[in-house]
């Protein structure tokens, strides 16, 4: 099964100054079969910002995974000042235009001084391929351990697997994921003036080579 895939860190729908931007436009611009989202944001009983955009952009299949709840954007270090609707749930999401066979999560551990605490990754299984949505800690010395735990949890499956997301590590460190191999090269962080690539798409054994690009910044 051939799928087009994009990874998008929504930064909770706000830019670095805390000003909101159009999440709908950001998702629509990707126009891929599957979008894996990091830093999804949900307040109250409302759908998350990823799910709300999915409804408007033709993605009928949505899986949201809250990693922390009842926290503020300031506590999560998304912004440095109080913004409206400041407390909510922060996490991951997968949006898809094609049905999946199953959706699960796997725990990849915590890092000291990480406000998120213990992190999880999403695993979505389509016909013939697994897509893993991961957002590793920003604590640089702890990210490799989370990556190793993720690889161990995935195991040596016969199912071709793609890992995508904000891995918070530069390209040389990502080589720890072998036999997974990077599919995209380009600077991704910080969004307003990228100097490093910390967001990646990693292809596992059995996944054919593809051409990937870094898209325009959002937020």
mmCIF file of C-alpha atoms in Angstrom, residues 1-216:
data_model
loop_
_atom_site.group_PDB
_atom_site.id
_atom_site.type_symbol
_atom_site.label_atom_id
_atom_site.label_comp_id
_atom_site.label_asym_id
_atom_site.label_seq_id
_atom_site.Cartn_x
_atom_site.Cartn_y
_atom_site.Cartn_z
ATOM 1 C CA UNK A 1 0.000 0.000 0.000
ATOM 2 C CA UNK A 2 1.473 3.349 -1.064
ATOM 3 C CA UNK A 3 0.891 6.262 1.312
ATOM 4 C CA UNK A 4 2.006 9.867 1.295
ATOM 5 C CA UNK A 5 3.005 11.021 4.775
ATOM 6 C CA UNK A 6 3.752 14.306 6.515
ATOM 7 C CA UNK A 7 4.889 15.142 10.043
ATOM 8 C CA UNK A 8 3.812 18.406 11.662
ATOM 9 C CA UNK A 9 4.574 19.936 15.051
ATOM 10 C CA UNK A 10 1.632 22.278 15.684
ATOM 11 C CA UNK A 11 3.206 24.040 18.684
ATOM 12 C CA UNK A 12 -0.302 23.994 20.196
ATOM 13 C CA UNK A 13 -1.620 26.255 17.453
ATOM 14 C CA UNK A 14 0.412 29.310 18.452
ATOM 15 C CA UNK A 15 3.631 30.888 17.241
ATOM 16 C CA UNK A 16 6.684 31.566 19.401
ATOM 17 C CA UNK A 17 5.044 34.752 20.703
ATOM 18 C CA UNK A 18 1.818 32.962 21.683
ATOM 19 C CA UNK A 19 -0.238 34.341 18.786
ATOM 20 C CA UNK A 20 -2.614 31.805 17.166
ATOM 21 C CA UNK A 21 -2.287 30.812 13.521
ATOM 22 C CA UNK A 22 -4.521 28.796 11.162
ATOM 23 C CA UNK A 23 -4.003 25.115 11.926
ATOM 24 C CA UNK A 24 -6.519 24.306 9.196
ATOM 25 C CA UNK A 25 -4.378 26.030 6.575
ATOM 26 C CA UNK A 26 -1.242 24.309 7.847
ATOM 27 C CA UNK A 27 -2.828 20.847 7.562
ATOM 28 C CA UNK A 28 -4.518 21.567 4.228
ATOM 29 C CA UNK A 29 -1.229 22.719 2.699
ATOM 30 C CA UNK A 30 0.321 19.291 3.306
ATOM 31 C CA UNK A 31 -2.299 17.400 1.260
ATOM 32 C CA UNK A 32 -0.946 13.953 2.179
ATOM 33 C CA UNK A 33 -2.756 10.701 2.914
ATOM 34 C CA UNK A 34 -1.515 10.665 6.510
ATOM 35 C CA UNK A 35 -0.398 13.457 8.831
ATOM 36 C CA UNK A 36 1.306 12.697 12.136
ATOM 37 C CA UNK A 37 1.001 15.590 14.569
ATOM 38 C CA UNK A 38 3.060 16.534 17.591
ATOM 39 C CA UNK A 39 2.054 19.138 20.184
ATOM 40 C CA UNK A 40 -1.655 18.773 19.602
ATOM 41 C CA UNK A 41 -3.714 20.897 22.007
ATOM 42 C CA UNK A 42 -7.184 20.380 23.433
ATOM 43 C CA UNK A 43 -9.120 22.431 25.965
ATOM 44 C CA UNK A 44 -12.248 21.411 27.854
ATOM 45 C CA UNK A 45 -14.457 18.844 26.144
ATOM 46 C CA UNK A 46 -13.721 20.176 22.677
ATOM 47 C CA UNK A 47 -11.855 18.211 20.008
ATOM 48 C CA UNK A 48 -8.162 18.929 19.758
ATOM 49 C CA UNK A 49 -6.901 21.446 17.234
ATOM 50 C CA UNK A 50 -5.706 18.588 15.005
ATOM 51 C CA UNK A 51 -9.116 16.891 15.005
ATOM 52 C CA UNK A 52 -10.870 20.177 14.290
ATOM 53 C CA UNK A 53 -8.611 20.781 11.290
ATOM 54 C CA UNK A 54 -9.049 17.191 10.096
ATOM 55 C CA UNK A 55 -12.805 17.628 9.852
ATOM 56 C CA UNK A 56 -12.322 20.586 7.515
ATOM 57 C CA UNK A 57 -9.487 19.080 5.457
ATOM 58 C CA UNK A 58 -10.932 15.710 4.463
ATOM 59 C CA UNK A 59 -9.353 13.446 7.079
ATOM 60 C CA UNK A 60 -12.154 11.198 8.394
ATOM 61 C CA UNK A 61 -9.879 9.016 10.518
ATOM 62 C CA UNK A 62 -8.408 10.693 13.594
ATOM 63 C CA UNK A 63 -6.618 9.321 16.654
ATOM 64 C CA UNK A 64 -5.621 11.742 19.412
ATOM 65 C CA UNK A 65 -3.401 10.747 22.322
ATOM 66 C CA UNK A 66 -3.112 13.086 25.314
ATOM 67 C CA UNK A 67 0.276 12.891 27.012
ATOM 68 C CA UNK A 68 -0.452 15.409 29.764
ATOM 69 C CA UNK A 69 -3.667 17.093 30.898
ATOM 70 C CA UNK A 70 -4.586 20.107 32.979
ATOM 71 C CA UNK A 71 -1.359 21.924 32.207
ATOM 72 C CA UNK A 72 -0.793 25.435 30.909
ATOM 73 C CA UNK A 73 1.134 26.415 27.817
ATOM 74 C CA UNK A 74 3.478 28.306 30.103
ATOM 75 C CA UNK A 75 4.112 25.231 32.281
ATOM 76 C CA UNK A 76 4.784 23.226 29.133
ATOM 77 C CA UNK A 77 7.182 25.967 27.971
ATOM 78 C CA UNK A 78 5.254 26.516 24.767
ATOM 79 C CA UNK A 79 4.927 30.226 25.515
ATOM 80 C CA UNK A 80 6.424 32.519 28.123
ATOM 81 C CA UNK A 81 3.246 34.348 29.014
ATOM 82 C CA UNK A 82 -0.366 33.502 29.846
ATOM 83 C CA UNK A 83 -2.626 33.098 26.805
ATOM 84 C CA UNK A 84 -6.411 32.517 26.527
ATOM 85 C CA UNK A 85 -7.617 28.939 27.150
ATOM 86 C CA UNK A 86 -4.300 28.353 28.841
ATOM 87 C CA UNK A 87 -4.968 24.958 30.451
ATOM 88 C CA UNK A 88 -5.625 21.828 28.472
ATOM 89 C CA UNK A 89 -4.329 18.528 27.133
ATOM 90 C CA UNK A 90 -1.083 18.270 25.153
ATOM 91 C CA UNK A 91 -0.162 15.325 22.997
ATOM 92 C CA UNK A 92 -0.080 13.547 19.661
ATOM 93 C CA UNK A 93 -2.506 12.916 16.823
ATOM 94 C CA UNK A 94 -2.703 10.977 13.579
ATOM 95 C CA UNK A 95 -4.952 12.153 10.742
ATOM 96 C CA UNK A 96 -5.678 9.869 7.806
ATOM 97 C CA UNK A 97 -7.671 9.820 4.593
ATOM 98 C CA UNK A 98 -7.498 6.019 4.465
ATOM 99 C CA UNK A 99 -8.697 3.566 7.118
ATOM 100 C CA UNK A 100 -6.238 1.854 9.416
ATOM 101 C CA UNK A 101 -6.360 -1.641 10.856
ATOM 102 C CA UNK A 102 -5.343 -0.692 14.373
ATOM 103 C CA UNK A 103 -4.055 2.069 16.607
ATOM 104 C CA UNK A 104 -1.965 1.580 19.749
ATOM 105 C CA UNK A 105 0.553 3.363 21.939
ATOM 106 C CA UNK A 106 3.852 2.410 23.522
ATOM 107 C CA UNK A 107 5.587 3.981 26.511
ATOM 108 C CA UNK A 108 9.087 5.320 25.817
ATOM 109 C CA UNK A 109 9.948 6.733 29.234
ATOM 110 C CA UNK A 110 10.519 10.018 31.024
ATOM 111 C CA UNK A 111 13.439 12.424 31.270
ATOM 112 C CA UNK A 112 14.499 14.526 34.227
ATOM 113 C CA UNK A 113 13.329 18.152 34.106
ATOM 114 C CA UNK A 114 10.995 17.410 31.209
ATOM 115 C CA UNK A 115 7.594 18.973 32.030
ATOM 116 C CA UNK A 116 5.816 16.313 29.984
ATOM 117 C CA UNK A 117 6.875 13.418 32.198
ATOM 118 C CA UNK A 118 6.596 9.910 30.770
ATOM 119 C CA UNK A 119 6.122 9.979 27.015
ATOM 120 C CA UNK A 120 4.307 7.653 24.656
ATOM 121 C CA UNK A 121 4.436 7.092 20.907
ATOM 122 C CA UNK A 122 1.503 6.258 18.648
ATOM 123 C CA UNK A 123 1.567 3.205 16.394
ATOM 124 C CA UNK A 124 -0.983 3.117 13.579
ATOM 125 C CA UNK A 125 -1.129 0.025 11.384
ATOM 126 C CA UNK A 126 -2.328 0.312 7.808
ATOM 127 C CA UNK A 127 -2.513 -2.425 5.183
ATOM 128 C CA UNK A 128 1.135 -3.283 4.641
ATOM 129 C CA UNK A 129 2.833 -0.601 6.740
ATOM 130 C CA UNK A 130 3.075 0.680 10.320
ATOM 131 C CA UNK A 131 3.347 4.413 10.954
ATOM 132 C CA UNK A 132 4.833 5.525 14.280
ATOM 133 C CA UNK A 133 4.262 9.057 15.570
ATOM 134 C CA UNK A 134 6.931 10.068 18.084
ATOM 135 C CA UNK A 135 7.863 13.210 19.990
ATOM 136 C CA UNK A 136 10.999 12.638 22.037
ATOM 137 C CA UNK A 137 12.185 14.770 24.928
ATOM 138 C CA UNK A 138 14.064 18.010 24.400
ATOM 139 C CA UNK A 139 16.547 16.841 27.051
ATOM 140 C CA UNK A 140 19.358 16.061 24.633
ATOM 141 C CA UNK A 141 21.073 13.386 26.697
ATOM 142 C CA UNK A 142 17.803 11.508 27.289
ATOM 143 C CA UNK A 143 16.405 11.386 23.766
ATOM 144 C CA UNK A 144 18.650 8.529 22.583
ATOM 145 C CA UNK A 145 17.376 6.341 25.423
ATOM 146 C CA UNK A 146 13.776 7.029 24.433
ATOM 147 C CA UNK A 147 14.627 6.209 20.825
ATOM 148 C CA UNK A 148 16.184 2.896 21.867
ATOM 149 C CA UNK A 149 13.114 2.028 23.954
ATOM 150 C CA UNK A 150 10.890 2.817 20.992
ATOM 151 C CA UNK A 151 12.925 0.586 18.688
ATOM 152 C CA UNK A 152 12.850 -2.218 21.244
ATOM 153 C CA UNK A 153 9.073 -1.920 21.561
ATOM 154 C CA UNK A 154 8.624 -2.028 17.801
ATOM 155 C CA UNK A 155 10.765 -5.146 17.582
ATOM 156 C CA UNK A 156 11.940 -6.910 14.455
ATOM 157 C CA UNK A 157 8.490 -6.979 12.884
ATOM 158 C CA UNK A 158 7.942 -8.245 9.367
ATOM 159 C CA UNK A 159 5.609 -5.275 8.943
ATOM 160 C CA UNK A 160 7.411 -2.422 7.133
ATOM 161 C CA UNK A 161 7.551 0.530 9.537
ATOM 162 C CA UNK A 162 8.016 4.288 9.262
ATOM 163 C CA UNK A 163 8.903 6.426 12.301
ATOM 164 C CA UNK A 164 8.059 10.110 11.931
ATOM 165 C CA UNK A 165 7.949 13.090 14.232
ATOM 166 C CA UNK A 166 9.831 15.614 16.300
ATOM 167 C CA UNK A 167 12.731 13.550 17.585
ATOM 168 C CA UNK A 168 14.546 16.535 19.104
ATOM 169 C CA UNK A 169 17.878 15.277 17.825
ATOM 170 C CA UNK A 170 20.067 16.151 14.874
ATOM 171 C CA UNK A 171 20.771 13.868 11.963
ATOM 172 C CA UNK A 172 23.977 12.202 13.280
ATOM 173 C CA UNK A 173 22.198 11.085 16.469
ATOM 174 C CA UNK A 174 19.297 9.665 14.470
ATOM 175 C CA UNK A 175 21.734 7.120 13.044
ATOM 176 C CA UNK A 176 21.291 5.322 16.382
ATOM 177 C CA UNK A 177 18.017 4.109 14.893
ATOM 178 C CA UNK A 178 19.705 1.793 12.385
ATOM 179 C CA UNK A 179 18.515 -0.173 10.453
ATOM 180 C CA UNK A 180 16.008 2.683 10.085
ATOM 181 C CA UNK A 181 17.294 5.309 7.671
ATOM 182 C CA UNK A 182 16.451 9.004 7.222
ATOM 183 C CA UNK A 183 14.235 9.881 4.265
ATOM 184 C CA UNK A 184 14.317 13.683 4.494
ATOM 185 C CA UNK A 185 17.160 16.159 4.771
ATOM 186 C CA UNK A 186 16.623 19.815 5.662
ATOM 187 C CA UNK A 187 16.595 22.259 8.554
ATOM 188 C CA UNK A 188 13.392 22.303 10.595
ATOM 189 C CA UNK A 189 14.074 24.198 13.854
ATOM 190 C CA UNK A 190 13.376 26.814 15.006
ATOM 191 C CA UNK A 191 10.464 27.338 12.639
ATOM 192 C CA UNK A 192 11.002 31.074 12.149
ATOM 193 C CA UNK A 193 14.702 30.660 11.290
ATOM 194 C CA UNK A 194 15.733 27.008 10.914
ATOM 195 C CA UNK A 195 19.328 26.122 11.732
ATOM 196 C CA UNK A 196 19.043 22.387 12.507
ATOM 197 C CA UNK A 197 17.023 19.333 11.579
ATOM 198 C CA UNK A 198 15.321 17.819 14.616
ATOM 199 C CA UNK A 199 12.206 16.499 12.832
ATOM 200 C CA UNK A 200 12.653 13.282 10.892
ATOM 201 C CA UNK A 201 11.042 10.539 8.827
ATOM 202 C CA UNK A 202 12.836 7.215 9.284
ATOM 203 C CA UNK A 203 12.235 4.285 6.944
ATOM 204 C CA UNK A 204 12.501 0.775 8.318
ATOM 205 C CA UNK A 205 13.576 -2.373 6.474
ATOM 206 C CA UNK A 206 11.221 -3.212 3.638
ATOM 207 C CA UNK A 207 10.112 0.369 3.067
ATOM 208 C CA UNK A 208 11.206 1.540 -0.404
ATOM 209 C CA UNK A 209 13.251 4.685 -0.873
ATOM 210 C CA UNK A 210 11.173 7.836 -1.229
ATOM 211 C CA UNK A 211 11.777 11.483 -1.953
ATOM 212 C CA UNK A 212 10.969 13.768 0.971
ATOM 213 C CA UNK A 213 11.194 17.501 1.509
ATOM 214 C CA UNK A 214 10.936 19.948 4.393
ATOM 215 C CA UNK A 215 7.845 22.080 3.943
ATOM 216 C CA UNK A 216 7.351 25.768 4.699
#
